Amino acid sequence: MLSKDLLLKAYRLMMTARAMAETYDANRQICKYVHSTSRGHEAIQLATGFLLQGCDFVSPYYRDESIMLGMGYRPYKLMLQLLAKADDPFTGGREYYNHPNIRRDGFPTIIHQSSATGMQAIPTTGVAQGVKYRERQKLSDYPVPPVTICSLGDGSVTEGEVSEAFQFAVLHQLPIIYLVQDNDWGISVSSDEARTMDAYEYAGGFKGMERVRVDGSDFSASYTTMANVIDHVRKNRTPVLVHAKVPLLGHHTSGVRKEWYRTAEDLAKHSQDDPGPKLRKVLINDYGVKAAELDKIENEELAFVQSEFNAAVDAPDPDPATVTDHVYRPSGATIETGIRTPEGKEKVVMVDAALHAVEELLQDHPDALFYGQDVGKRLGGVFREAATLADKFGDNRVFNTAIQEAYIIGSTVGMNAVGLKPIVEVQFADYIYPGLNQLVTEISKSCYLTCGKFPVSMILRVPIGAYGGGGPYHSGSVESTLATIKGIKIAYPSNAADIKGLIKGAFYDGNPVVMLEHKGLYWSKVPGTEEAKTVEPDRDYILPFGKGNVVLDAADECVENGESICVITYGMGVYWAKNAAKQFPGQVEIVDLRTIYPLDEELIYSTVRKHGKCMVLTEEQLRNSFCEALAGRIAQNCFQHLDAPVQTVGALDLPAVPMNMGLEAAMLPSAEKVAQRIADLLQW
């Protein structure tokens, strides 16, 4: 039997949550930003919040304000986020109500929380993955073994990414609890419209997932169940799903009101399971608490919430000047260091330079690890880009994953939260799309929406590009898609020295980096790409982002006579341009961007102004591409210095790269095609 003091504490906070919902609804003009409340879910949420310890991790979803109250957060702090105030402790006025994130001594850690339902399952499972990794590698000796709780609404469990998280959790037996709060509604979609089974039944298909049902409107049952589950996970380090049945008493959100889609009968049915009256009855009948004492608590919380609300309303709004703060963590690699061309070394191919960069990082940093499809011991990557790494560092540090691009990418958020530095890989650029949801929704926004508390330091390696009849699903280019994502950095090296320096630079930069690695340059097997082989830099060589390189200089005489042009390019384009330039001695200057974002705009603009004629060259389909956008930026910034319109050269606007090598060649740029365009531009 639970103590009376515990039940009274729960009852008081239920009254707090109810008063908060009523206050928000009574002040709709002030509470103008969209929000949800926990009405109906208070019992299971408070029980969970009470039981968590400071060593734990939790991802509350947008209806979980009572978890926050249960962990000890004042309504005032939550209301600052509700009203998007400057002192919002989570996001500084940038994010919706009850989208918390926090690192606070004595409180559970909360990573960035997005509004994309179900998407938190992968980053939060990544937390549990990281905790287990630290335990296994003896990087941490936790006095109390941490648990991770991922809170989900029942409607989100039908998301495919939840399945990826469940699959990884059971395969690796991670210390995580999936708390599913089932109120039978997903906005206006009822459970019988959306699914054939509930989350408890669904979890039965994941071998190794223990599961529990509980009446989430009954505080005593909720507390006892969660206490047992949390204790079990602390001791046994295995995943559990808790299916809590709860009523939905409030609106879906302030903008989608309950009366718009729910019948009076449905609302009456749900009100019968209101946790507050249920607990009140228990306190009166089983614990002898007087009704007047409970009425007093209710009135006290009404007054307290009103006072907290008034203070939050009076709090200052954010300074608009701060709007661009925290897009990135300050880079830890801002200058080129180390020896790029050591004496007495043989040239190496790009794939080996990249392999050695990762190997050296793993040697120097116990918190670094590498995982992805087929990168483990048996194969070492389909391009042998991870060959020998698992043999040298073990299956716990270098390992295969299932075909789960979303999990591979999104798990890095959670791994970072526990102090790890993941290097991961998606096998081909064409297959990055299933992971874009995590890259856009979780990773790119984490630093910005947490005001710098949870930047994501990760490297995503992506083999890219076309050559030799790779076909439509192994030859694509994706840099334009990636370049539209704000909050990530993108590298595209064209030679061995750059790939090693940029991998090191990405690791020390401390932000999310996508490393695009052209398959056709890995071994310099494509005719005309021999210069992709270079002497390998030493292990201390670091190439920072945003530093382009002039790989071919035009002759001063040609420049002075107005007989020169510049080509701005990257990747395979460097070699098309170099080979084309052989037909125009001294007339072509080539800039290798090396990073798509950030761009070395100073080098680009100064080079364009020097020559007055510019070509931007890409392997991508040209229309609406990164290179067309760059050409427009060049035109804006260098207009007075241009002697001709900025030219763009790229692949034909086809949906995919065809497999037949003749068709492939017809689609892609080549040295010959680039030479013809250079000749045309020189005629201006």
XYZ file of C-alpha atoms in Angstrom:
684
model
C 0.000 0.000 0.000
C 1.401 3.378 -1.025
C 1.883 6.074 1.586
C -0.711 8.768 2.125
C 1.924 11.452 1.643
C 2.792 10.094 -1.806
C -0.868 10.000 -2.818
C -1.457 13.520 -1.525
C 1.565 14.730 -3.479
C 0.129 13.100 -6.598
C -3.300 14.581 -5.959
C -1.849 18.061 -5.502
C 0.009 17.857 -8.809
C -3.083 16.512 -10.556
C -4.856 19.624 -9.378
C -1.902 21.673 -10.635
C -2.177 20.096 -14.075
C -5.931 20.617 -14.145
C -5.594 24.254 -13.120
C -2.952 24.794 -15.799
C -5.237 23.400 -18.509
C -8.156 25.514 -17.318
C -5.984 28.638 -17.120
C -4.685 28.158 -20.643
C -8.167 27.606 -22.000
C -9.481 30.693 -20.207
C -6.687 32.819 -21.683
C -6.665 31.693 -25.286
C -5.670 35.088 -26.645
C -2.586 35.101 -24.439
C -1.816 31.396 -24.922
C -1.720 31.908 -28.665
C 0.941 29.341 -29.518
C -0.275 25.797 -30.120
C -0.135 23.522 -27.089
C -1.449 20.317 -25.579
C -2.060 19.424 -21.947
C -1.822 16.202 -19.963
C -5.463 16.072 -18.876
C -6.393 12.413 -18.446
C -2.798 11.225 -18.525
C -1.738 12.648 -15.167
C -1.564 9.420 -13.135
C 0.870 7.450 -15.282
C 2.903 10.567 -15.983
C 3.258 11.636 -12.361
C 4.141 8.099 -11.309
C 6.884 8.037 -13.933
C 8.212 11.459 -13.004
C 8.347 10.590 -9.292
C 10.391 7.450 -9.909
C 13.081 8.826 -12.196
C 16.500 9.685 -10.774
C 19.099 12.251 -11.791
C 21.171 9.615 -13.621
C 18.269 8.694 -15.906
C 17.179 9.868 -19.341
C 13.646 10.590 -20.491
C 12.035 11.788 -23.701
C 8.608 13.202 -22.863
C 6.263 13.739 -25.756
C 4.200 16.870 -26.242
C 1.370 15.823 -23.902
C 3.688 14.997 -20.998
C 3.594 18.124 -18.847
C 2.710 15.999 -15.795
C 5.939 14.030 -16.185
C 7.696 17.378 -15.932
C 5.680 18.310 -12.825
C 6.459 14.915 -11.336
C 10.181 15.451 -11.847
C 9.973 18.733 -9.947
C 9.581 21.439 -12.580
C 7.548 24.488 -11.554
C 4.581 25.471 -13.707
C 6.275 28.848 -14.228
C 9.199 27.189 -16.031
C 6.830 25.256 -18.275
C 4.723 28.336 -18.929
C 7.758 30.272 -20.127
C 7.901 27.811 -23.011
C 4.125 27.943 -23.482
C 4.376 31.703 -24.026
C 7.694 31.538 -25.962
C 9.534 33.732 -23.476
C 13.229 34.572 -23.395
C 13.818 32.694 -20.138
C 12.221 29.484 -21.397
C 14.841 27.137 -19.901
C 14.529 24.637 -22.699
C 14.531 26.461 -26.023
C 14.576 30.189 -25.342
C 11.191 30.764 -26.973
C 11.916 28.692 -30.089
C 9.829 25.593 -29.510
C 6.303 24.525 -28.604
C 4.965 23.905 -25.127
C 6.291 20.807 -23.408
C 9.068 20.206 -25.889
C 11.736 20.159 -23.189
C 15.435 19.484 -23.237
C 17.655 19.877 -20.239
C 20.959 19.094 -18.600
C 20.440 19.866 -14.925
C 22.166 18.393 -11.901
C 19.883 16.103 -9.944
C 17.316 15.873 -12.745
C 16.983 13.312 -15.536
C 18.541 14.377 -18.833
C 16.156 15.231 -21.666
C 17.508 15.400 -25.213
C 15.936 17.579 -27.924
C 12.244 16.787 -28.393
C 10.576 17.362 -31.748
C 6.922 17.466 -32.716
C 7.253 14.688 -35.282
C 5.315 11.929 -33.540
C 7.254 8.734 -33.032
C 10.522 10.216 -34.236
C 11.845 10.440 -30.673
C 11.957 6.635 -30.519
C 15.202 6.412 -32.491
C 17.244 9.178 -30.778
C 16.054 7.969 -27.378
C 16.927 4.375 -28.185
C 20.299 5.794 -29.226
C 20.648 7.087 -25.655
C 20.106 3.574 -24.308
C 22.523 2.235 -26.926
C 25.112 4.732 -25.736
C 24.568 3.897 -22.062
C 25.071 0.199 -22.758
C 28.142 0.949 -24.885
C 29.708 2.976 -22.092
C 28.991 0.180 -19.620
C 30.385 -2.521 -21.898
C 33.497 -0.544 -22.852
C 34.021 0.442 -19.196
C 33.946 4.120 -20.126
C 31.564 4.781 -17.215
C 30.978 3.211 -13.838
C 27.431 4.283 -12.998
C 26.707 4.174 -9.218
C 23.060 3.703 -10.184
C 22.534 2.047 -13.569
C 20.616 4.590 -15.679
C 17.356 3.793 -17.380
C 16.013 5.526 -20.450
C 12.305 6.202 -20.896
C 10.825 6.958 -24.286
C 7.287 8.261 -23.943
C 4.963 7.780 -26.908
C 1.345 8.343 -27.759
C -0.393 5.254 -29.091
C -0.981 6.920 -32.458
C 2.758 7.253 -33.042
C 3.527 3.552 -32.681
C 2.356 2.902 -36.228
C 5.315 4.956 -37.502
C 7.937 2.824 -39.236
C 10.779 4.440 -37.308
C 9.299 3.187 -34.039
C 9.676 -0.317 -35.456
C 13.337 0.373 -36.269
C 13.906 1.489 -32.679
C 12.132 -1.554 -31.220
C 14.115 -3.866 -33.481
C 17.461 -2.410 -32.417
C 16.494 -2.372 -28.737
C 15.553 -6.038 -28.631
C 18.448 -7.171 -30.819
C 20.970 -5.458 -28.537
C 18.937 -5.777 -25.322
C 19.094 -2.130 -24.365
C 18.071 -0.643 -20.991
C 15.040 1.272 -22.239
C 11.367 1.572 -21.328
C 8.871 2.487 -24.031
C 5.958 4.105 -22.195
C 2.980 4.115 -24.553
C 0.009 6.194 -23.399
C -3.046 4.928 -25.231
C -6.032 7.283 -25.212
C -7.634 5.831 -28.377
C -7.186 9.011 -30.399
C -4.628 10.267 -32.913
C -6.038 13.750 -33.495
C -9.403 12.865 -35.060
C -8.441 9.321 -36.030
C -9.817 6.744 -33.612
C -7.864 3.629 -32.726
C -10.162 1.325 -34.671
C -9.505 3.389 -37.815
C -5.741 3.379 -37.402
C -4.618 -0.057 -36.255
C -5.537 -3.688 -35.829
C -3.683 -4.049 -32.540
C -2.572 -1.895 -29.658
C 1.037 -1.274 -28.681
C 1.103 -4.162 -26.200
C 0.032 -6.612 -28.886
C 2.390 -5.069 -31.425
C 5.353 -5.366 -29.059
C 4.701 -9.088 -28.831
C 6.147 -9.426 -32.309
C 9.549 -8.177 -31.140
C 11.271 -11.162 -29.591
C 13.003 -10.062 -26.411
C 10.675 -7.144 -25.619
C 9.027 -7.627 -22.246
C 5.664 -5.907 -21.927
C 3.211 -4.809 -19.278
C -0.327 -3.440 -19.290
C -1.505 -0.912 -16.725
C -4.518 1.274 -16.048
C -2.804 4.605 -16.581
C -5.642 6.518 -14.932
C -5.072 4.723 -11.595
C -2.172 6.345 -9.761
C -1.483 3.462 -7.379
C -1.438 0.896 -10.184
C 0.682 3.193 -12.329
C 3.208 3.855 -9.573
C 3.553 0.205 -8.618
C 3.901 -0.898 -12.230
C 6.451 1.747 -13.148
C 8.436 1.108 -9.950
C 8.659 -2.587 -10.818
C 9.546 -1.930 -14.459
C 12.199 0.678 -13.673
C 13.741 -1.585 -11.035
C 13.742 -4.466 -13.510
C 15.517 -2.430 -16.189
C 18.075 -1.088 -13.702
C 18.966 -4.643 -12.745
C 18.519 -6.608 -15.961
C 19.348 -3.964 -18.637
C 16.669 -5.189 -21.058
C 13.867 -3.377 -22.923
C 10.296 -3.206 -21.657
C 7.146 -1.735 -23.183
C 4.516 -0.369 -20.814
C 1.058 0.007 -22.336
C -0.908 2.504 -20.228
C -4.581 2.940 -21.019
C -5.652 6.528 -20.330
C -8.546 8.852 -21.091
C -8.186 11.974 -23.193
C -9.963 14.752 -21.323
C -8.580 17.810 -23.056
C -8.292 18.966 -26.619
C -5.849 17.325 -28.991
C -4.189 20.721 -29.100
C -5.356 24.243 -28.507
C -5.858 24.494 -32.267
C -7.749 21.216 -32.710
C -10.496 21.276 -30.157
C -12.225 18.186 -28.830
C -15.736 19.280 -29.718
C -14.817 19.400 -33.406
C -14.473 15.645 -33.766
C -15.654 13.887 -30.589
C -19.191 13.068 -29.545
C -20.731 13.891 -26.185
C -20.947 10.156 -25.524
C -17.237 9.674 -26.150
C -16.306 12.581 -23.905
C -18.566 11.295 -21.130
C -17.012 7.838 -21.385
C -13.511 9.231 -21.056
C -14.460 11.495 -18.132
C -15.361 8.408 -16.058
C -11.634 7.617 -15.884
C -10.463 11.088 -14.863
C -7.446 10.321 -12.610
C -8.200 13.176 -10.192
C -11.646 12.031 -8.990
C -10.384 8.443 -8.922
C -7.533 9.343 -6.590
C -9.781 11.607 -4.524
C -12.118 8.681 -3.884
C -9.203 6.471 -2.791
C -7.867 9.130 -0.430
C -11.265 9.645 1.204
C -12.392 6.007 1.371
C -9.105 4.177 2.020
C -6.920 6.774 3.747
C -9.463 8.780 5.715
C -8.581 12.127 4.163
C -11.305 14.723 4.607
C -12.990 16.136 1.512
C -12.363 19.632 2.867
C -8.595 18.978 2.912
C -8.698 17.943 -0.738
C -10.844 20.969 -1.610
C -8.238 23.135 0.090
C -5.478 21.578 -2.028
C -7.496 22.227 -5.168
C -8.021 25.886 -4.281
C -4.375 26.334 -3.332
C -3.251 24.991 -6.691
C -5.689 27.211 -8.580
C -4.222 30.254 -6.868
C -0.664 29.008 -7.283
C -1.098 28.338 -10.990
C -2.661 31.746 -11.548
C 0.281 33.373 -9.796
C 2.751 31.367 -11.886
C 0.869 32.251 -15.057
C 0.827 35.958 -14.245
C 4.585 35.891 -13.685
C 5.163 34.067 -16.965
C 2.993 36.555 -18.867
C 5.093 39.414 -17.462
C 8.404 37.739 -18.377
C 10.347 39.329 -21.258
C 10.197 38.111 -24.822
C 13.377 36.985 -26.586
C 15.653 39.602 -28.102
C 15.252 39.308 -31.903
C 19.006 39.749 -32.183
C 19.416 36.237 -30.719
C 17.496 34.536 -33.517
C 20.660 33.274 -35.228
C 22.354 32.029 -32.053
C 23.203 28.341 -31.630
C 22.747 27.109 -35.187
C 26.082 25.349 -34.681
C 28.389 24.659 -31.794
C 31.577 26.737 -32.197
C 33.882 24.624 -34.335
C 36.794 22.875 -32.697
C 38.711 22.873 -35.995
C 39.145 26.330 -37.492
C 42.681 26.290 -38.888
C 44.614 23.877 -41.068
C 47.116 22.032 -38.881
C 49.560 19.172 -39.261
C 51.646 18.136 -42.244
C 49.675 17.713 -45.469
C 52.527 16.298 -47.563
C 55.059 14.457 -45.398
C 58.361 13.686 -47.039
C 59.258 10.193 -48.145
C 55.726 8.777 -48.331
C 54.062 6.991 -51.232
C 50.824 8.213 -52.741
C 47.660 6.492 -51.539
C 44.173 6.155 -52.952
C 41.298 8.047 -51.378
C 39.657 4.997 -49.846
C 42.815 4.143 -47.919
C 43.339 7.697 -46.695
C 39.761 7.717 -45.376
C 40.222 4.317 -43.746
C 43.395 5.498 -42.020
C 41.694 8.684 -40.808
C 38.929 6.686 -39.118
C 41.431 4.199 -37.704
C 43.515 6.969 -36.163
C 40.431 8.585 -34.640
C 39.398 5.287 -33.091
C 42.920 4.853 -31.724
C 43.024 8.319 -30.219
C 39.464 8.548 -28.886
C 37.886 5.741 -26.819
C 34.558 7.559 -27.133
C 34.555 7.125 -30.946
C 32.851 4.218 -32.694
C 31.841 3.274 -36.232
C 28.709 1.473 -37.414
C 26.508 1.044 -40.456
C 25.515 -1.481 -43.095
C 28.202 -4.084 -43.856
C 31.053 -2.138 -42.229
C 31.750 -4.934 -39.749
C 34.319 -7.683 -39.678
C 33.192 -9.923 -42.544
C 33.240 -7.302 -45.285
C 34.534 -3.981 -43.998
C 32.233 -1.970 -46.248
C 31.121 -2.672 -49.792
C 33.968 -0.429 -50.966
C 36.376 -1.829 -48.350
C 36.340 1.620 -46.772
C 36.198 0.022 -43.296
C 38.426 -2.984 -44.011
C 40.271 -4.345 -40.937
C 38.657 -1.865 -38.509
C 36.485 -4.435 -36.726
C 39.450 -6.784 -36.469
C 41.498 -4.048 -34.828
C 38.893 -2.498 -32.547
C 36.419 -5.278 -31.897
C 32.790 -5.898 -32.740
C 31.558 -3.526 -30.050
C 33.249 -0.475 -31.590
C 32.933 -1.303 -35.295
C 29.792 -3.225 -36.160
C 27.091 -3.939 -38.674
C 23.550 -2.676 -38.416
C 20.415 -3.866 -40.117
C 19.141 -2.029 -43.182
C 17.893 0.855 -41.054
C 19.061 4.159 -42.462
C 16.804 6.099 -40.100
C 18.184 4.301 -37.064
C 21.801 4.577 -38.216
C 21.466 8.334 -38.584
C 19.057 9.202 -35.777
C 20.730 7.116 -33.090
C 23.720 9.463 -33.210
C 21.640 12.054 -31.327
C 21.330 9.789 -28.307
C 24.900 8.560 -28.558
C 26.081 12.165 -28.380
C 23.942 12.847 -25.337
C 25.987 10.327 -23.352
C 29.298 11.690 -24.593
C 30.069 9.400 -27.528
C 31.334 10.402 -30.990
C 29.714 8.173 -33.622
C 30.940 7.764 -37.179
C 28.237 6.074 -39.229
C 27.647 5.117 -42.817
C 24.798 4.846 -45.285
C 25.821 2.464 -48.024
C 24.905 4.579 -51.082
C 23.727 8.151 -51.474
C 20.581 6.861 -53.174
C 19.592 5.207 -49.890
C 19.987 8.231 -47.650
C 16.343 9.210 -48.106
C 14.870 6.898 -45.419
C 17.212 8.636 -42.982
C 16.396 12.199 -44.012
C 13.565 12.394 -41.493
C 16.032 11.956 -38.645
C 18.615 14.208 -40.276
C 16.106 17.031 -40.768
C 13.759 16.621 -37.808
C 16.160 15.634 -35.076
C 19.836 16.169 -35.903
C 19.823 19.456 -37.798
C 17.596 21.224 -35.261
C 19.045 19.848 -32.037
C 21.704 22.477 -31.357
C 19.458 25.381 -32.360
C 16.324 24.308 -30.489
C 18.235 23.386 -27.337
C 20.126 26.689 -27.308
C 23.385 24.810 -27.667
C 22.791 22.233 -24.928
C 22.620 19.265 -27.316
C 24.731 19.776 -30.415
C 25.198 16.555 -32.380
C 28.796 15.695 -33.153
C 28.685 12.944 -35.762
C 30.096 12.010 -39.154
C 27.808 10.414 -41.719
C 29.846 8.831 -44.506
C 27.984 8.524 -47.807
C 29.496 6.937 -50.954
C 28.135 8.962 -53.857
C 28.285 9.514 -57.585
C 28.175 7.675 -60.901
C 30.681 5.706 -62.910
C 30.947 2.402 -64.745
C 27.263 1.526 -65.088
C 26.282 1.600 -61.421
C 22.670 2.102 -62.385
C 19.797 4.208 -61.079
C 20.005 3.253 -57.398
C 23.773 3.285 -56.906
C 24.846 6.368 -58.840
C 22.819 9.287 -57.571
C 23.927 12.670 -56.271
C 22.196 14.185 -53.252
C 24.178 17.294 -52.340
C 21.420 19.706 -53.383
C 18.929 17.919 -51.146
C 21.368 18.006 -48.263
C 22.286 21.639 -48.884
C 18.696 22.677 -48.149
C 19.024 21.303 -44.593
C 20.124 24.032 -42.221
C 22.172 22.994 -39.205
C 24.381 20.365 -40.838
C 27.724 20.639 -42.607
C 28.612 18.922 -45.878
C 32.013 17.905 -47.213
C 32.802 16.613 -50.703
C 36.546 15.867 -50.984
C 38.194 15.135 -54.324
C 41.533 13.626 -53.294
C 43.214 11.512 -50.640
C 44.776 14.361 -48.677
C 41.495 16.258 -48.484
C 39.409 13.271 -47.433
C 41.747 12.481 -44.562
C 41.967 16.091 -43.448
C 38.223 16.643 -43.724
C 37.324 13.484 -41.779
C 39.606 14.688 -39.003
C 38.189 18.199 -39.333
C 34.641 16.856 -39.157
C 35.405 14.894 -35.997
C 36.875 17.886 -34.188
C 34.364 20.363 -35.606
C 31.753 19.083 -33.152
C 28.724 19.453 -35.430
C 26.769 17.048 -37.663
C 28.712 16.422 -40.861
C 27.773 14.519 -44.007
C 30.909 13.318 -45.779
C 30.162 12.723 -49.470
C 32.765 10.368 -50.910
C 32.760 9.787 -54.665
C 32.952 6.074 -55.464
C 34.672 6.787 -58.762
C 37.518 8.544 -56.961
C 38.042 5.942 -54.218
C 40.655 4.007 -56.213
C 41.236 6.419 -59.137
C 39.992 3.750 -61.513
C 38.150 6.270 -63.700
C 40.466 7.488 -66.486
C 41.743 10.993 -65.767
C 41.409 10.772 -61.973
C 44.945 9.643 -61.135
C 45.561 12.924 -59.274
C 42.998 11.871 -56.652
C 45.906 9.824 -55.288
C 48.135 11.956 -53.079
C 50.763 11.543 -50.425
C 48.858 10.773 -47.249
C 48.962 13.524 -44.612
C 50.266 12.715 -41.153
C 47.899 11.751 -38.349
C 47.797 15.313 -36.992
C 46.583 16.836 -40.249
C 43.244 18.612 -39.893
C 41.474 20.455 -42.703
C 38.772 22.812 -41.431
C 35.478 23.296 -43.223
C 34.825 26.260 -45.487
C 38.312 26.366 -47.007
C 38.331 25.901 -50.783
C 41.464 25.225 -52.800
C 42.772 26.529 -56.121
C 43.855 23.297 -57.822
C 44.853 24.938 -61.098
C 46.095 28.512 -61.562
C 45.593 30.534 -64.713
C 48.593 32.324 -66.153
C 48.978 35.956 -65.090
C 49.312 37.029 -68.727
C 46.002 35.415 -69.687
C 44.292 37.028 -66.707
C 45.675 40.465 -67.544
C 44.578 40.120 -71.168
C 41.043 39.084 -70.220
C 41.556 35.665 -71.759
C 40.856 33.539 -68.687
C 37.924 31.977 -66.886
C 37.420 30.222 -63.567
C 35.626 26.951 -62.906
C 34.035 26.457 -59.483
C 33.487 22.768 -58.831
C 34.002 19.795 -56.495
C 34.210 16.004 -56.503
C 34.442 14.417 -59.948
C 33.958 17.859 -61.480
C 37.528 18.714 -60.461
C 38.861 16.086 -62.863
C 36.497 16.919 -65.708
C 37.647 20.526 -65.371
C 41.345 19.646 -65.081
C 41.284 17.441 -68.151
C 39.256 19.956 -70.136
C 41.662 22.752 -69.158
C 44.541 20.962 -70.906
C 43.079 22.267 -74.180
C 43.350 25.873 -72.931
C 46.840 26.292 -71.419
C 46.989 29.090 -68.867
C 43.387 30.196 -69.455
C 41.524 28.190 -66.808
C 41.655 28.527 -63.050
C 39.896 25.797 -61.038
C 38.557 26.129 -57.508
C 37.783 22.914 -55.628
C 35.145 23.809 -53.051
C 35.963 20.809 -50.816
C 32.948 21.626 -48.613
C 29.424 22.340 -49.826
C 28.562 23.954 -46.499
C 30.119 26.076 -45.254
C 31.313 27.531 -48.530
C 34.540 29.461 -48.995
C 32.673 32.431 -50.425
C 35.656 34.729 -50.039
C 37.753 32.509 -52.330
C 34.874 32.032 -54.776
C 34.092 35.727 -55.161
C 37.705 36.870 -55.303
C 38.422 34.298 -58.013
C 35.375 35.290 -60.050
C 36.264 38.997 -59.771
C 39.774 38.196 -60.904
C 38.619 36.545 -64.134
C 35.215 38.072 -64.900
C 34.022 34.807 -66.417
C 32.820 31.873 -64.357
C 31.524 28.344 -64.822
C 29.955 26.354 -61.981
C 30.307 22.620 -62.643
C 28.464 19.744 -60.946
C 27.687 16.076 -61.484
C 24.121 16.606 -60.332
C 21.109 17.157 -62.512
C 21.291 20.871 -63.050
C 17.807 22.298 -62.656
C 17.202 23.764 -59.176
C 20.530 22.379 -57.990
C 23.040 23.592 -55.445
C 25.186 24.792 -58.330
C 22.407 26.872 -59.864
C 21.875 28.491 -56.471
C 25.617 29.148 -56.195
C 25.654 30.666 -59.672
C 22.898 33.040 -58.622
C 24.811 34.030 -55.510
C 27.907 34.679 -57.584
C 25.883 36.842 -59.958
C 24.515 38.880 -57.041
C 27.880 39.430 -55.387
C 30.104 39.807 -58.437
C 27.763 41.453 -60.941
C 29.920 44.522 -61.595
C 32.952 42.327 -62.298
C 31.308 39.875 -64.694
C 32.055 40.004 -68.409
C 29.577 37.218 -69.170
C 26.641 35.487 -67.503
C 27.659 32.838 -64.983
C 27.509 29.482 -66.734
C 26.308 26.253 -65.120
C 27.190 22.774 -66.332
C 25.740 19.567 -64.933
C 23.944 16.346 -65.724
C 20.787 16.144 -67.807
C 17.525 16.588 -65.913
C 16.626 12.896 -65.743
C 14.985 11.104 -62.799
C 17.911 8.708 -62.394
C 21.250 7.684 -63.822
C 20.609 4.928 -66.410
C 22.630 1.722 -66.109
C 23.778 1.336 -69.703
C 27.190 2.968 -69.831
C 26.454 4.720 -73.097
C 23.288 6.231 -71.629
C 25.167 7.082 -68.434
C 27.800 8.965 -70.464
C 25.089 10.782 -72.388
C 23.566 12.011 -69.134
C 26.691 13.059 -67.238
C 29.175 15.845 -67.847
C 32.587 14.866 -69.182
C 35.911 16.527 -69.921
C 34.859 16.872 -73.548
C 31.542 18.511 -72.710
C 33.199 20.841 -70.228
C 35.874 21.795 -72.788
C 33.201 22.836 -75.259
C 31.535 25.052 -72.669
C 34.892 26.576 -71.719
C 35.520 27.408 -75.360
C 32.101 29.047 -75.607
C 32.664 31.088 -72.444
C 36.086 32.273 -73.573
C 34.445 33.741 -76.681
C 32.491 36.315 -74.656
